[in-house]
Amino acid sequence: MKQENNLPYTVLDQDGRIIKTEEPVKRSMRKAVWISALVLAALGALALFFPIAVGTGFAFLITAGVFLYGLSQGITYFRSPRESRSGWTLANGSLLVIVSGVALSGALMSQLGILRMITILSFAAGFLAASIGVSQIAAGIANKTGRGWALLGGGLNLLVSFFMCVNPVVSWFALTTVWGAYLIADAITLLLAERWAQTGSRT
């Protein structure tokens, strides 16, 4: 039996008439898109106009997450059977707990401790960006397809890594500003895509 409204199924009421469920679904999807866009725009505006506060809060959040991750690794080690335990898991978890715990305790005591915590995170992010950049450049040299984009991405990652290692605190807050602009652009793109989809469905 051919379905109406190009729906995969039909919903009938008690009198056998077709209940159109497409419009409520579309309205709920539009509402979800608008809420998501507003949340992204609000976070982006906060990061763009208040980079110090957002960057500091983000640093606290990451450091606390690293502390909990290291703690979970230690708990996993002691809960695992003795024959399947790995010393590297315990060593890695202990190192993460010690480093993040010292950074958090210092940051809660003084502003200098906050700067030290941000410096540690910025150096870690710079090292990660450098490793990604080197791998992208190596992949670009090895492969002929997409070599230009791979080399460009690797060079940009190495440049970001250089700035984050040379001036870690300023680079951290600069990246927070860039992150805010990216979130605002993402919210605008999401709204435009929803608008285009709505216009296309009417034609």
Short mmCIF file of C-alpha atoms in Angstrom, two decimals:
data_model
loop_
_atom_site.label_atom_id
_atom_site.label_comp_id
_atom_site.label_asym_id
_atom_site.label_seq_id
_atom_site.Cartn_x
_atom_site.Cartn_y
_atom_site.Cartn_z
CA MET A 1 0.00 0.00 0.00
CA LYS A 2 1.37 3.38 -1.02
CA GLN A 3 2.08 5.66 1.90
CA GLU A 4 1.06 9.29 1.92
CA ASN A 5 3.42 12.26 2.46
CA ASN A 6 6.41 10.05 1.57
CA LEU A 7 6.43 8.70 5.14
CA PRO A 8 7.76 5.19 5.86
CA TYR A 9 4.60 4.47 7.86
CA THR A 10 1.22 6.01 8.63
CA VAL A 11 -0.44 6.65 11.98
CA LEU A 12 -4.23 6.31 12.09
CA ASP A 13 -6.65 7.69 14.62
CA GLN A 14 -9.66 5.78 16.00
CA ASP A 15 -11.76 6.69 12.93
CA GLY A 16 -9.15 5.43 10.48
CA ARG A 17 -7.95 8.88 9.38
CA ILE A 18 -4.22 9.48 8.85
CA ILE A 19 -2.54 11.52 11.55
CA LYS A 20 0.14 13.76 10.08
CA THR A 21 3.18 13.49 12.35
CA GLU A 22 5.66 15.22 10.09
CA GLU A 23 5.03 18.79 11.21
CA PRO A 24 5.44 18.18 14.98
CA VAL A 25 8.69 16.34 14.28
CA LYS A 26 9.95 19.22 12.13
CA ARG A 27 9.02 21.75 14.80
CA SER A 28 10.82 19.78 17.51
CA MET A 29 13.90 19.46 15.29
CA ARG A 30 13.91 23.20 14.58
CA LYS A 31 13.59 23.90 18.29
CA ALA A 32 16.53 21.59 19.05
CA VAL A 33 18.64 23.30 16.36
CA TRP A 34 17.83 26.76 17.76
CA ILE A 35 18.63 25.70 21.33
CA SER A 36 21.94 24.16 20.23
CA ALA A 37 22.84 27.26 18.23
CA LEU A 38 22.01 29.57 21.14
CA VAL A 39 24.13 27.49 23.54
CA LEU A 40 27.07 27.50 21.10
CA ALA A 41 26.71 31.25 20.53
CA ALA A 42 26.56 31.96 24.27
CA LEU A 43 29.67 29.87 24.98
CA GLY A 44 31.45 31.47 22.05
CA ALA A 45 30.56 35.00 23.18
CA LEU A 46 31.80 34.27 26.69
CA ALA A 47 35.09 32.89 25.37
CA LEU A 48 35.47 35.74 22.88
CA PHE A 49 34.75 38.63 25.23
CA PHE A 50 35.97 37.11 28.52
CA PRO A 51 38.94 34.94 27.48
CA ILE A 52 40.73 35.18 30.83
CA ALA A 53 37.78 33.94 32.88
CA VAL A 54 36.79 31.23 30.39
CA GLY A 55 40.39 30.16 29.80
CA THR A 56 41.03 29.89 33.53
CA GLY A 57 37.84 27.89 34.07
CA PHE A 58 38.72 25.65 31.16
CA ALA A 59 42.17 25.06 32.66
CA PHE A 60 40.62 24.07 36.00
CA LEU A 61 38.20 21.74 34.20
CA ILE A 62 40.93 20.00 32.20
CA THR A 63 43.22 19.63 35.22
CA ALA A 64 40.42 18.17 37.33
CA GLY A 65 39.58 15.78 34.48
CA VAL A 66 43.19 14.64 34.27
CA PHE A 67 43.24 14.09 38.04
CA LEU A 68 40.08 11.95 37.89
CA TYR A 69 41.43 10.01 34.92
CA GLY A 70 44.65 9.21 36.76
CA LEU A 71 42.66 8.22 39.84
CA SER A 72 40.49 5.89 37.76
CA GLN A 73 43.59 4.24 36.31
CA GLY A 74 44.87 3.53 39.82
CA ILE A 75 41.50 2.12 40.88
CA THR A 76 41.38 -0.03 37.74
CA TYR A 77 44.85 -1.42 38.53
CA PHE A 78 43.91 -2.53 42.04
CA ARG A 79 40.53 -3.92 40.97
CA SER A 80 41.99 -5.97 38.11
CA PRO A 81 43.04 -9.58 38.66
CA ARG A 82 46.65 -9.89 39.77
CA GLU A 83 47.73 -11.73 36.63
CA SER A 84 46.33 -9.05 34.30
CA ARG A 85 47.70 -5.98 36.12
CA SER A 86 50.10 -3.69 34.27
CA GLY A 87 52.69 -1.65 36.09
CA TRP A 88 52.51 1.00 33.38
CA THR A 89 48.85 1.63 34.20
CA LEU A 90 49.67 2.26 37.84
CA ALA A 91 52.70 4.39 37.00
CA ASN A 92 50.78 6.48 34.47
CA GLY A 93 47.84 6.97 36.84
CA SER A 94 50.11 7.91 39.74
CA LEU A 95 52.00 10.43 37.59
CA LEU A 96 48.77 12.05 36.38
CA VAL A 97 47.38 12.26 39.91
CA ILE A 98 50.58 13.79 41.31
CA VAL A 99 51.06 16.37 38.54
CA SER A 100 47.41 17.42 38.31
CA GLY A 101 47.01 17.36 42.10
CA VAL A 102 50.01 19.65 42.61
CA ALA A 103 48.76 21.96 39.83
CA LEU A 104 45.24 22.12 41.27
CA SER A 105 46.37 22.69 44.86
CA GLY A 106 48.76 25.44 43.75
CA ALA A 107 46.09 27.08 41.60
CA LEU A 108 43.62 27.13 44.49
CA MET A 109 46.15 28.83 46.77
CA SER A 110 47.42 31.72 44.66
CA GLN A 111 47.26 33.46 41.28
CA LEU A 112 50.83 32.35 40.62
CA GLY A 113 49.63 28.77 40.97
CA ILE A 114 46.94 29.43 38.35
CA LEU A 115 49.59 30.69 35.94
CA ARG A 116 51.70 27.61 36.61
CA MET A 117 48.73 25.34 35.94
CA ILE A 118 47.99 27.13 32.66
CA THR A 119 51.67 26.92 31.71
CA ILE A 120 51.71 23.16 32.26
CA LEU A 121 48.56 22.69 30.19
CA SER A 122 49.84 24.98 27.45
CA PHE A 123 53.13 23.07 27.22
CA ALA A 124 51.19 19.79 27.05
CA ALA A 125 48.94 21.15 24.30
CA GLY A 126 51.97 22.47 22.44
CA PHE A 127 53.67 19.09 22.61
CA LEU A 128 50.50 17.42 21.32
CA ALA A 129 50.20 19.94 18.47
CA ALA A 130 53.86 19.35 17.57
CA SER A 131 53.42 15.58 17.44
CA ILE A 132 50.31 15.94 15.27
CA GLY A 133 52.10 18.41 13.01
CA VAL A 134 55.09 16.11 12.52
CA SER A 135 52.82 13.17 11.70
CA GLN A 136 50.85 15.30 9.21
CA ILE A 137 54.04 16.44 7.48
CA ALA A 138 55.34 12.87 7.32
CA ALA A 139 52.02 11.69 5.86
CA GLY A 140 52.07 14.54 3.33
CA ILE A 141 55.57 13.63 2.18
CA ALA A 142 54.71 9.95 1.91
CA ASN A 143 51.41 10.41 0.04
CA LYS A 144 50.93 12.31 -3.20
CA THR A 145 47.19 12.87 -2.80
CA GLY A 146 46.32 15.80 -0.57
CA ARG A 147 49.99 16.60 0.05
CA GLY A 148 49.48 20.37 0.08
CA TRP A 149 46.73 20.31 2.72
CA ALA A 150 48.64 17.85 4.88
CA LEU A 151 51.79 19.98 4.75
CA LEU A 152 49.78 23.13 5.46
CA GLY A 153 48.02 21.55 8.44
CA GLY A 154 51.29 20.18 9.79
CA GLY A 155 53.02 23.54 9.42
CA LEU A 156 50.18 25.33 11.22
CA ASN A 157 50.31 22.81 14.06
CA LEU A 158 54.06 23.30 14.41
CA LEU A 159 53.57 27.08 14.40
CA VAL A 160 50.91 26.82 17.14
CA SER A 161 53.21 24.53 19.11
CA PHE A 162 56.06 27.05 18.84
CA PHE A 163 53.96 29.93 20.17
CA MET A 164 52.51 27.82 22.99
CA CYS A 165 55.98 26.83 24.15
CA VAL A 166 57.51 30.30 23.80
CA ASN A 167 54.68 32.18 25.54
CA PRO A 168 52.35 29.58 27.06
CA VAL A 169 50.05 31.83 29.13
CA VAL A 170 49.29 34.37 26.38
CA SER A 171 48.90 31.58 23.83
CA TRP A 172 46.40 29.79 26.08
CA PHE A 173 44.12 32.82 26.31
CA ALA A 174 44.61 33.59 22.60
CA LEU A 175 43.43 30.09 21.74
CA THR A 176 40.44 30.63 24.04
CA THR A 177 39.50 33.69 21.96
CA VAL A 178 39.89 31.73 18.73
CA TRP A 179 37.76 28.96 20.21
CA GLY A 180 35.04 31.52 21.01
CA ALA A 181 35.04 32.85 17.45
CA TYR A 182 34.85 29.28 16.15
CA LEU A 183 31.83 28.49 18.33
CA ILE A 184 29.99 31.62 17.15
CA ALA A 185 30.73 30.74 13.52
CA ASP A 186 29.54 27.20 14.17
CA ALA A 187 26.26 28.50 15.62
CA ILE A 188 25.69 30.76 12.60
CA THR A 189 26.44 27.87 10.22
CA LEU A 190 24.00 25.64 12.08
CA LEU A 191 21.22 28.24 11.81
CA LEU A 192 21.91 28.85 8.12
CA ALA A 193 21.88 25.12 7.38
CA GLU A 194 18.55 24.75 9.17
CA ARG A 195 17.17 27.74 7.25
CA TRP A 196 18.29 26.34 3.90
CA ALA A 197 16.81 22.94 4.74
CA GLN A 198 13.52 24.57 5.68
CA THR A 199 13.48 26.62 2.45
CA GLY A 200 14.32 23.57 0.37
CA SER A 201 11.51 21.52 1.92
CA ARG A 202 8.96 24.16 0.92
CA THR A 203 9.94 24.14 -2.76
#
